[in-house]
C-alpha cells in the first residue's frame, strides 16, 4: 500500500500536487461558506481568490521579464492560493486592491529577496510581514478554522509525506500546539478546549504543511530542518511586541527562513553542460562543470532546473543524486534513467548542447555514510538507485586507502542495466546481482544472487554477517520498501533509505 502511494504521488510534481491540494481546500471553503459555516460570504471568497490569482500570475510574468528569466506559472498559482488563504477575504474594491498589492509584493520577493538565485524568505510570509507592518493589509490566516481543519490536515499530511518532511512538520505541530495550549490553560481555559482552540483557530497545521515545508527555504540536512521547525514553533507561539512589530505566524516563518538560509547553500549554482555518456540502454550519465565550486557530501543530491517549452505534469525541476567525487571541483555528474515514454524534462536534458549553462537551486540530503570507515556496510540498489553509492564508494576507497567492507546487492531488470560497472570494480567491493537471468562474464568478486525479488532468507544466506552491517537502500519506492522490510526480517537494525520518487 505504501509503495503504491509513493508511486502515485511520485507521478505528480510538487507544484501540481500543491495546486490540487490548495485548490481543493479553496473549493471546500466556498461550499462551506455557501452553507453558512464560514464568516465570509461566497462572493467575498470568490472575488478574493480571483484577484489573488490574477495579481500573482500577472506580476510574476512581469518580474520574470524584468529579470530576464522564464515565468513559472505554477509557482505563481501556488503563491496566489496562499495569498488568498492568508489575507482576509473581502468584496470591497479598496480591499481587493490591497489584496492584489499583497500578491504583487509576494511575487516581487521571489526576485528582490534572493541572493544569486536562491530565495531567502517564503514569498507569502514576506508579503504578509510587509503588508501587516505597514498596516496596508492585515493577514488574517482565515483558513485556520474548525470547519476546514480536517481538510487542511489531510492536505498537509499528503504534502509532508510526499516531500519526506513528516518529522519536521510533526515537530512544529507538537511544539506549537503544546505551547499555545499551555498559554490558554494559564488564562483559564479548560485543557481540552484549549487544545481544540490551538488546532482549530491557530494556523499551526496549515503553516506546517504548506509554508514551512517549502523546499527553497529549507536547510539541506534533516537535523537542521528539525531545528528550524522548533525555532519557528517557539517564535510562533510566544506573544511579543516591539513597536509596530508583534507576534504573528508570518514573522515566525520569516525568522525560520533566515536561520535556514544560514545553514544552506547560500547561492544559486550555475553549471556548464559538458556532455553525456550512455550507462545502459535506458540510462545515461550527464557531466557538468560548476562555474563555482559546489559543496556537497557523497550521497547527497542536487535539484536541477531546466526551463523549457511544453512542460508536462512532471515539471521543470528534478532531483538527482550526485555521482562524481566530492573533491572534484571541475566536474559534477548525475546518472539519469531515460526509459520511454520520457518526461519533457528528460527529453530536454537529453538534447542539451555542450556549453549550455543550467541552474541548480538545491544541494542536500541525509543519505550519508558513517564517519567511521571501519563500520561494515551493505548497500542495496534498485536500477538507477546505484547513483548515490558511486560517489560514496569513490570517496571511501580514497580515504581508507584499502578495499572498504561493503557488500552491494544490485537489483536490475536485465544484465544490460548494470550501470557503473567499471566504478564498482575499481571500488573492490563484493557485488551480488539480482536479475531475471544470470549475467554472462561477471567481474571478479561479483556473484549472481538469483531471479525474483530478494528475500531475508536469500540475503542471510549470501551475507552471513548481515545482521552486523549498517544497511543503505536506494531506488524506486516499491523496491526500497520491500528490501528495507527484508533487511529488517534478516536482523538488520541500522537502516537508511533513499527512495527515488517519480522514476
Coordinates of C-alpha atoms in Angstrom, one line a residue:
X1 CA 0.0 0.0 0.0
X2 CA 2.8 2.4 0.9
X3 CA 4.8 1.7 -2.2
X4 CA 1.6 2.2 -4.4
X5 CA 1.0 5.6 -2.6
X6 CA 4.6 6.6 -3.2
X7 CA 4.4 5.6 -6.9
X8 CA 1.1 7.5 -7.3
X9 CA 2.3 10.7 -5.6
X10 CA 5.7 10.4 -7.4
X11 CA 3.9 10.8 -10.8
X12 CA 2.9 14.4 -9.9
X13 CA 5.3 17.3 -9.4
X14 CA 5.2 19.0 -6.0
X15 CA 3.9 22.2 -7.8
X16 CA 0.9 20.4 -9.2
X17 CA 0.3 18.5 -6.1
X18 CA 0.2 21.7 -4.1
X19 CA -2.1 23.3 -6.6
X20 CA -4.5 20.4 -6.4
X21 CA -4.5 20.2 -2.6
X22 CA -4.8 24.0 -2.1
X23 CA -7.4 24.2 -4.8
X24 CA -9.4 21.5 -3.1
X25 CA -9.3 23.4 0.2
X26 CA -10.4 26.6 -1.6
X27 CA -13.3 24.7 -3.2
X28 CA -14.3 23.2 0.1
X29 CA -14.2 26.7 1.7
X30 CA -16.6 28.0 -1.0
X31 CA -19.0 25.2 -0.3
X32 CA -18.8 25.7 3.5
X33 CA -19.4 29.4 3.0
X34 CA -22.5 28.7 0.9
X35 CA -23.8 26.5 3.7
X36 CA -23.3 29.3 6.2
X37 CA -20.4 27.6 8.1
X38 CA -17.8 30.3 7.5
X39 CA -17.8 34.0 8.4
X40 CA -17.1 35.1 4.9
X41 CA -19.6 35.0 2.0
X42 CA -19.1 33.0 -1.2
X43 CA -18.8 36.3 -3.1
X44 CA -16.0 37.6 -0.8
X45 CA -14.1 34.3 -1.2
X46 CA -14.6 34.0 -4.9
X47 CA -13.6 37.7 -5.6
X48 CA -10.6 37.4 -3.3
X49 CA -9.5 34.1 -4.9
X50 CA -9.7 35.5 -8.5
X51 CA -7.9 38.8 -7.5
X52 CA -5.1 36.9 -5.7
X53 CA -4.5 34.5 -8.6
X54 CA -4.6 37.2 -11.3
X55 CA -2.3 39.5 -9.3
X56 CA 0.3 36.9 -8.6
X57 CA 0.2 35.5 -12.1
X58 CA 0.5 38.8 -13.9
X59 CA 3.1 40.2 -11.6
X60 CA 5.1 37.0 -11.7
X61 CA 5.2 37.3 -15.5
X62 CA 6.2 40.9 -15.4
X63 CA 9.0 40.4 -12.9
X64 CA 10.3 37.4 -15.0
X65 CA 10.5 39.7 -18.0
X66 CA 12.3 42.4 -16.0
X67 CA 14.8 39.9 -14.6
X68 CA 15.2 38.2 -18.0
X69 CA 14.1 34.8 -16.9
X70 CA 11.2 32.5 -17.7
X71 CA 8.0 32.9 -15.7
X72 CA 6.8 30.0 -13.6
X73 CA 3.0 29.9 -13.8
X74 CA 2.6 27.0 -11.4
X75 CA 4.6 28.8 -8.8
X76 CA 2.5 31.9 -9.2
X77 CA -0.7 29.9 -8.8
X78 CA 0.5 28.4 -5.6
X79 CA 1.5 31.9 -4.3
X80 CA -1.9 33.2 -5.3
X81 CA -3.7 30.4 -3.5
X82 CA -1.6 31.0 -0.3
X83 CA -2.2 34.8 -0.5
X84 CA -5.9 34.1 -0.7
X85 CA -5.8 31.9 2.4
X86 CA -3.5 34.2 4.5
X87 CA -5.1 37.6 3.9
X88 CA -8.7 38.4 4.9
X89 CA -11.3 37.9 2.1
X90 CA -13.3 40.9 1.0
X91 CA -15.6 42.2 -1.7
X92 CA -14.8 45.9 -1.1
X93 CA -12.9 47.5 -4.1
X94 CA -10.3 49.0 -1.8
X95 CA -9.8 45.7 0.0
X96 CA -9.4 43.8 -3.3
X97 CA -6.9 46.4 -4.4
X98 CA -4.8 45.9 -1.3
X99 CA -5.1 42.1 -1.7
X100 CA -3.8 42.5 -5.3
X101 CA -0.9 44.6 -3.9
X102 CA -0.2 41.8 -1.4
X103 CA 0.1 39.3 -4.3
X104 CA 2.5 41.7 -6.1
X105 CA 4.7 42.0 -3.1
X106 CA 4.8 38.2 -2.8
X107 CA 5.9 37.9 -6.4
X108 CA 8.5 40.6 -6.0
X109 CA 10.1 38.9 -3.0
X110 CA 11.0 35.9 -5.2
X111 CA 13.3 38.2 -7.2
X112 CA 14.2 41.0 -4.9
X113 CA 14.8 38.9 -1.7
X114 CA 17.1 36.4 -3.3
X115 CA 20.8 36.0 -3.4
X116 CA 22.3 34.5 -6.5
X117 CA 19.1 32.8 -7.5
X118 CA 18.2 31.4 -4.1
X119 CA 15.1 32.6 -2.1
X120 CA 15.7 33.9 1.4
X121 CA 12.1 34.2 2.6
X122 CA 8.9 32.4 1.9
X123 CA 7.2 34.9 -0.6
X124 CA 3.8 34.9 1.1
X125 CA 5.2 35.2 4.6
X126 CA 7.4 38.1 3.3
X127 CA 4.4 39.8 1.8
X128 CA 2.4 39.3 5.0
X129 CA 5.1 40.9 7.1
X130 CA 5.4 43.9 4.8
X131 CA 1.7 44.5 4.4
X132 CA 0.9 44.0 8.1
X133 CA 3.8 46.1 9.5
X134 CA 2.9 48.9 7.1
X135 CA -0.8 48.4 8.1
X136 CA -1.7 48.4 4.4
X137 CA -3.4 45.0 4.6
X138 CA -3.7 42.7 7.6
X139 CA -3.0 39.0 7.4
X140 CA -5.9 37.0 9.0
X141 CA -5.0 33.4 8.2
X142 CA -8.7 32.8 8.0
X143 CA -8.1 29.2 6.6
X144 CA -7.4 28.3 10.2
X145 CA -10.8 27.4 11.5
X146 CA -12.5 24.2 12.9
X147 CA -14.6 23.7 9.7
X148 CA -11.6 23.4 7.4
X149 CA -9.2 21.8 9.9
X150 CA -9.9 18.2 8.8
X151 CA -9.3 19.0 5.1
X152 CA -6.3 21.2 5.8
X153 CA -4.9 18.3 8.0
X154 CA -5.3 15.7 5.2
X155 CA -3.8 18.1 2.6
X156 CA -0.8 18.9 4.9
X157 CA -0.3 15.2 5.6
X158 CA -0.2 14.5 1.8
X159 CA 2.3 17.3 1.1
X160 CA 4.6 16.4 4.1
X161 CA 4.5 12.7 3.1
X162 CA 5.3 13.5 -0.5
X163 CA 8.3 15.7 0.5
X164 CA 9.5 13.4 3.2
X165 CA 9.1 16.2 5.7
X166 CA 6.7 14.4 8.1
X167 CA 9.1 14.6 11.0
X168 CA 9.7 18.3 10.5
X169 CA 6.0 19.1 10.3
X170 CA 5.2 17.0 13.3
X171 CA 8.0 18.7 15.3
X172 CA 6.4 22.1 14.6
X173 CA 2.9 21.0 15.2
X174 CA 3.7 19.3 18.5
X175 CA 5.8 22.1 19.9
X176 CA 3.5 24.9 18.8
X177 CA 0.3 23.1 19.9
X178 CA 1.8 22.4 23.3
X179 CA 2.9 26.0 23.9
X180 CA -0.3 27.5 22.7
X181 CA -2.4 25.1 24.7
X182 CA -0.4 25.8 27.9
X183 CA -0.9 29.5 27.3
X184 CA -4.6 29.2 27.0
X185 CA -4.8 26.9 30.1
X186 CA -2.9 29.5 32.1
X187 CA -5.5 32.1 31.0
X188 CA -8.3 29.9 32.5
X189 CA -9.4 27.8 29.5
X190 CA -10.1 24.0 30.1
X191 CA -7.4 21.8 28.7
X192 CA -9.5 20.1 26.0
X193 CA -11.0 23.4 24.9
X194 CA -7.5 24.9 24.8
X195 CA -6.2 22.0 22.7
X196 CA -9.2 22.3 20.3
X197 CA -8.7 26.1 20.0
X198 CA -5.0 25.7 19.4
X199 CA -5.5 23.3 16.5
X200 CA -8.7 24.8 15.2
X201 CA -8.2 28.5 15.3
X202 CA -4.4 28.9 15.0
X203 CA -2.8 28.2 11.6
X204 CA -0.5 25.5 13.1
X205 CA -1.3 22.7 10.7
X206 CA -1.6 24.9 7.7
X207 CA 1.7 26.6 8.3
X208 CA 3.5 23.2 8.8
X209 CA 2.1 21.6 5.7
X210 CA 2.0 24.4 3.1
X211 CA 4.6 27.0 4.1
X212 CA 7.2 25.7 6.5
X213 CA 7.8 22.8 4.1
X214 CA 8.7 25.0 1.1
X215 CA 11.9 23.3 -0.3
X216 CA 13.6 26.5 -1.5
X217 CA 13.6 28.0 2.0
X218 CA 14.7 24.8 3.9
X219 CA 18.2 23.9 5.1
X220 CA 19.8 20.9 3.4
X221 CA 20.0 18.5 6.4
X222 CA 17.3 16.8 8.4
X223 CA 18.5 17.8 11.8
X224 CA 18.8 21.4 10.6
X225 CA 15.2 21.2 9.4
X226 CA 14.0 19.9 12.7
X227 CA 15.8 22.7 14.5
X228 CA 14.3 25.3 12.2
X229 CA 10.8 23.8 12.9
X230 CA 11.4 24.1 16.6
X231 CA 12.5 27.7 16.3
X232 CA 9.5 28.7 14.2
X233 CA 7.2 26.9 16.7
X234 CA 8.6 28.8 19.6
X235 CA 8.5 32.2 17.9
X236 CA 5.0 31.4 16.6
X237 CA 3.6 30.5 20.0
X238 CA 5.0 33.1 22.4
X239 CA 3.4 36.6 22.3
X240 CA 5.6 39.7 22.0
X241 CA 5.5 43.2 20.6
X242 CA 8.3 45.6 19.6
X243 CA 6.7 48.9 18.4
X244 CA 4.7 48.1 15.3
X245 CA 6.0 44.5 15.2
X246 CA 4.1 41.9 17.1
X247 CA 4.0 38.2 17.2
X248 CA 2.4 36.6 14.1
X249 CA 2.7 33.4 12.1
X250 CA 4.4 35.2 9.2
X251 CA 7.2 36.7 11.4
X252 CA 7.8 33.3 12.9
X253 CA 8.2 31.8 9.5
X254 CA 10.5 34.6 8.3
X255 CA 12.7 34.1 11.3
X256 CA 12.9 30.4 10.5
X257 CA 13.7 31.2 6.8
X258 CA 16.7 33.4 7.9
X259 CA 18.1 30.6 10.1
X260 CA 17.6 28.1 7.3
X261 CA 19.3 30.3 4.8
X262 CA 22.4 30.5 7.1
X263 CA 22.6 26.7 7.0
X264 CA 22.1 26.1 3.3
X265 CA 23.8 26.6 0.0
X266 CA 23.7 30.4 0.1
X267 CA 23.9 30.9 -3.6
X268 CA 22.4 29.6 -6.8
X269 CA 24.5 27.0 -8.7
X270 CA 25.4 27.5 -12.3
X271 CA 26.6 24.5 -14.3
X272 CA 28.0 24.3 -17.8
X273 CA 27.0 21.1 -19.6
X274 CA 30.0 19.1 -20.8
X275 CA 28.3 16.1 -22.4
X276 CA 26.6 12.8 -21.7
X277 CA 27.5 9.1 -22.0
X278 CA 25.4 6.0 -22.1
X279 CA 25.4 3.9 -18.9
X280 CA 22.9 1.3 -20.0
X281 CA 20.3 1.0 -22.9
X282 CA 17.9 3.1 -20.7
X283 CA 20.2 5.4 -18.6
X284 CA 22.9 7.9 -19.1
X285 CA 25.4 10.0 -17.2
X286 CA 25.4 13.8 -17.6
X287 CA 28.5 15.7 -16.8
X288 CA 28.6 19.4 -15.8
X289 CA 31.3 21.9 -15.0
X290 CA 30.4 24.0 -11.9
X291 CA 31.2 27.7 -12.7
X292 CA 32.0 28.0 -9.0
X293 CA 32.9 25.2 -6.5
X294 CA 29.9 23.2 -5.2
X295 CA 30.0 21.9 -1.7
X296 CA 28.3 18.5 -1.1
X297 CA 28.8 15.2 0.7
X298 CA 28.7 11.9 -1.2
X299 CA 25.2 10.5 -1.1
X300 CA 23.6 13.9 -1.4
X301 CA 21.5 15.2 -4.4
X302 CA 21.0 18.4 -6.3
X303 CA 17.9 19.9 -7.8
X304 CA 18.4 20.7 -11.5
X305 CA 16.2 23.3 -13.2
X306 CA 15.6 23.2 -16.9
X307 CA 13.0 25.7 -18.1
X308 CA 11.6 24.6 -21.4
X309 CA 8.6 24.8 -23.7
X310 CA 5.8 22.3 -23.4
X311 CA 6.4 21.5 -19.7
X312 CA 4.4 18.4 -18.8
X313 CA 3.0 17.3 -15.5
X314 CA 6.4 16.4 -14.2
X315 CA 7.6 20.0 -14.2
X316 CA 10.9 21.7 -15.0
X317 CA 12.8 20.7 -11.8
X318 CA 14.1 17.3 -10.8
X319 CA 16.4 16.0 -8.1
X320 CA 19.3 13.7 -9.0
X321 CA 22.0 12.0 -6.8
X322 CA 25.5 13.3 -7.5
X323 CA 27.8 10.5 -8.7
X324 CA 31.1 12.5 -9.1
X325 CA 33.6 12.6 -6.2
X326 CA 33.1 15.5 -3.7
X327 CA 36.7 16.7 -4.2
X328 CA 36.4 17.1 -8.0
X329 CA 35.9 20.8 -8.5
X330 CA 35.9 20.5 -12.3
X331 CA 33.1 18.0 -12.8
X332 CA 29.7 17.4 -11.3
X333 CA 27.9 14.3 -12.7
X334 CA 24.5 12.7 -12.3
X335 CA 23.0 9.4 -13.6
X336 CA 19.5 9.5 -15.1
X337 CA 17.0 6.9 -16.1
X338 CA 15.8 7.7 -19.7
X339 CA 13.1 5.0 -20.2
X340 CA 10.4 5.7 -22.7
X341 CA 8.0 7.4 -22.7
X342 CA 10.2 10.1 -21.2
X343 CA 9.1 13.3 -19.5
X344 CA 9.5 16.7 -21.2
X345 CA 12.3 17.5 -18.6
X346 CA 14.3 14.4 -19.5
X347 CA 13.8 15.0 -23.3
X348 CA 15.2 18.5 -22.8
X349 CA 18.1 17.1 -20.7
X350 CA 18.9 14.5 -23.4
X351 CA 19.1 17.2 -26.1
X352 CA 21.3 19.7 -24.2
X353 CA 24.1 21.1 -26.3
X354 CA 27.6 21.1 -24.8
X355 CA 28.4 24.5 -23.4
X356 CA 24.8 25.2 -22.3
X357 CA 24.5 26.8 -18.8
X358 CA 21.9 25.4 -16.5
X359 CA 21.0 26.1 -12.9
X360 CA 20.6 24.2 -9.7
X361 CA 18.9 25.7 -6.6
X362 CA 19.4 23.0 -4.1
X363 CA 22.0 20.6 -2.7
X364 CA 21.1 18.5 0.3
X365 CA 20.1 15.1 1.7
X366 CA 20.9 12.8 4.6
X367 CA 21.7 9.6 2.8
X368 CA 25.3 9.8 4.2
X369 CA 27.7 7.1 5.3
X370 CA 29.0 6.9 8.9
X371 CA 32.1 8.9 9.6
X372 CA 33.9 5.8 10.8
X373 CA 35.3 4.0 7.7
X374 CA 35.6 0.8 9.7
X375 CA 31.8 0.2 10.0
X376 CA 30.8 -2.7 7.8
X377 CA 28.1 -1.8 5.3
X378 CA 25.6 -3.4 3.0
X379 CA 24.2 -1.4 0.1
X380 CA 21.0 -2.3 -1.9
X381 CA 20.4 -0.6 -5.2
X382 CA 17.4 -0.9 -7.5
X383 CA 18.3 0.1 -11.0
X384 CA 19.3 3.8 -11.2
X385 CA 19.3 3.7 -7.4
X386 CA 23.0 2.8 -7.7
X387 CA 23.9 6.5 -8.2
X388 CA 24.4 7.8 -4.6
X389 CA 26.7 4.8 -3.9
X390 CA 29.1 5.7 -6.7
X391 CA 30.3 8.9 -5.1
X392 CA 30.3 7.3 -1.7
X393 CA 32.5 4.4 -2.8
X394 CA 34.9 6.6 -4.6
X395 CA 35.4 8.8 -1.5
X396 CA 35.6 5.9 0.9
X397 CA 38.2 4.0 -1.2
X398 CA 40.5 7.0 -1.4
X399 CA 40.1 7.9 2.2
X400 CA 40.7 4.5 3.6
X401 CA 43.4 3.5 1.1
X402 CA 42.2 -0.1 1.0
X403 CA 39.1 -2.0 -0.1
X404 CA 36.2 -1.0 2.0
X405 CA 34.0 -3.5 3.9
X406 CA 30.9 -3.1 1.7
X407 CA 28.6 -5.7 0.1
X408 CA 26.4 -4.4 -2.7
X409 CA 23.1 -6.0 -3.6
X410 CA 22.3 -4.8 -7.1
X411 CA 18.9 -5.5 -8.5
X412 CA 18.3 -4.8 -12.2
X413 CA 15.7 -5.8 -14.8
X414 CA 18.4 -7.3 -17.0
X415 CA 22.2 -7.7 -17.1
X416 CA 22.4 -4.9 -19.6
X417 CA 21.1 -2.5 -16.9
X418 CA 24.1 -2.9 -14.7
X419 CA 25.4 0.7 -14.6
X420 CA 28.7 2.0 -13.4
X421 CA 30.3 -1.5 -13.6
X422 CA 33.8 0.0 -14.0
X423 CA 33.5 2.2 -11.0
X424 CA 32.2 -0.7 -8.9
X425 CA 35.1 -2.9 -10.0
X426 CA 37.5 -0.2 -9.1
X427 CA 36.0 0.1 -5.6
X428 CA 36.9 -3.5 -5.0
X429 CA 33.7 -4.5 -3.2
X430 CA 31.6 -7.7 -3.3
X431 CA 28.6 -7.3 -5.6
X432 CA 25.6 -9.6 -5.6
X433 CA 23.5 -9.2 -8.7
X434 CA 19.7 -9.9 -8.7
X435 CA 18.3 -10.2 -12.2
X436 CA 15.7 -12.3 -14.1
X437 CA 18.5 -14.1 -15.9
X438 CA 22.1 -14.9 -14.9
X439 CA 24.5 -12.4 -16.5
X440 CA 27.4 -13.6 -18.6
X441 CA 31.0 -12.9 -17.6
X442 CA 30.5 -11.2 -14.3
X443 CA 33.6 -9.3 -13.0
X444 CA 35.7 -11.0 -10.3
X445 CA 34.1 -10.6 -6.9
X446 CA 30.6 -10.4 -8.4
X447 CA 28.0 -13.2 -7.9
X448 CA 24.6 -13.9 -9.3
X449 CA 22.1 -13.9 -6.4
X450 CA 19.2 -15.3 -8.5
X451 CA 16.0 -14.1 -10.1
X452 CA 13.0 -12.6 -8.4
X453 CA 12.8 -10.2 -5.5
X454 CA 15.4 -10.5 -2.8
X455 CA 14.2 -12.0 0.5
X456 CA 15.5 -12.1 4.0
X457 CA 16.5 -15.8 3.5
X458 CA 18.4 -15.0 0.3
X459 CA 20.2 -12.1 1.9
X460 CA 21.1 -14.0 5.1
X461 CA 22.5 -17.0 3.1
X462 CA 24.6 -14.8 0.8
X463 CA 25.8 -12.4 3.6
X464 CA 26.4 -14.4 6.8
X465 CA 27.3 -11.3 8.9
X466 CA 24.3 -9.3 7.5
X467 CA 22.9 -8.6 11.0
X468 CA 26.1 -6.8 12.0
X469 CA 26.1 -4.4 9.0
X470 CA 24.6 -1.0 8.5
X471 CA 22.2 -1.0 5.6
X472 CA 21.6 1.6 2.9
X473 CA 18.8 1.1 0.4
X474 CA 18.3 3.2 -2.7
X475 CA 15.9 3.1 -5.7
X476 CA 12.2 3.3 -6.6
X477 CA 9.8 3.5 -3.6
X478 CA 8.5 0.0 -4.1
X479 CA 12.0 -1.5 -4.2
X480 CA 13.1 0.5 -1.1
X481 CA 10.1 -0.5 0.9
X482 CA 10.4 -4.2 0.1
X483 CA 14.1 -4.5 0.6
X484 CA 14.1 -2.5 3.8
X485 CA 11.4 -4.9 5.1
X486 CA 13.5 -7.9 4.2
X487 CA 16.6 -6.4 5.8
X488 CA 14.6 -5.9 9.0
X489 CA 13.4 -9.5 8.8
X490 CA 17.1 -10.6 8.4
X491 CA 18.0 -8.8 11.6
X492 CA 19.5 -5.6 10.3
X493 CA 19.0 -2.8 12.9
X494 CA 20.6 0.3 11.4
X495 CA 18.9 1.1 8.1
X496 CA 18.9 4.2 5.8
X497 CA 16.6 4.8 2.9
X498 CA 16.7 6.9 -0.3
X499 CA 13.6 6.5 -2.3
X500 CA 13.6 7.9 -5.9
X501 CA 10.0 9.1 -6.1
X502 CA 8.9 9.8 -9.6
X503 CA 11.1 7.4 -11.6

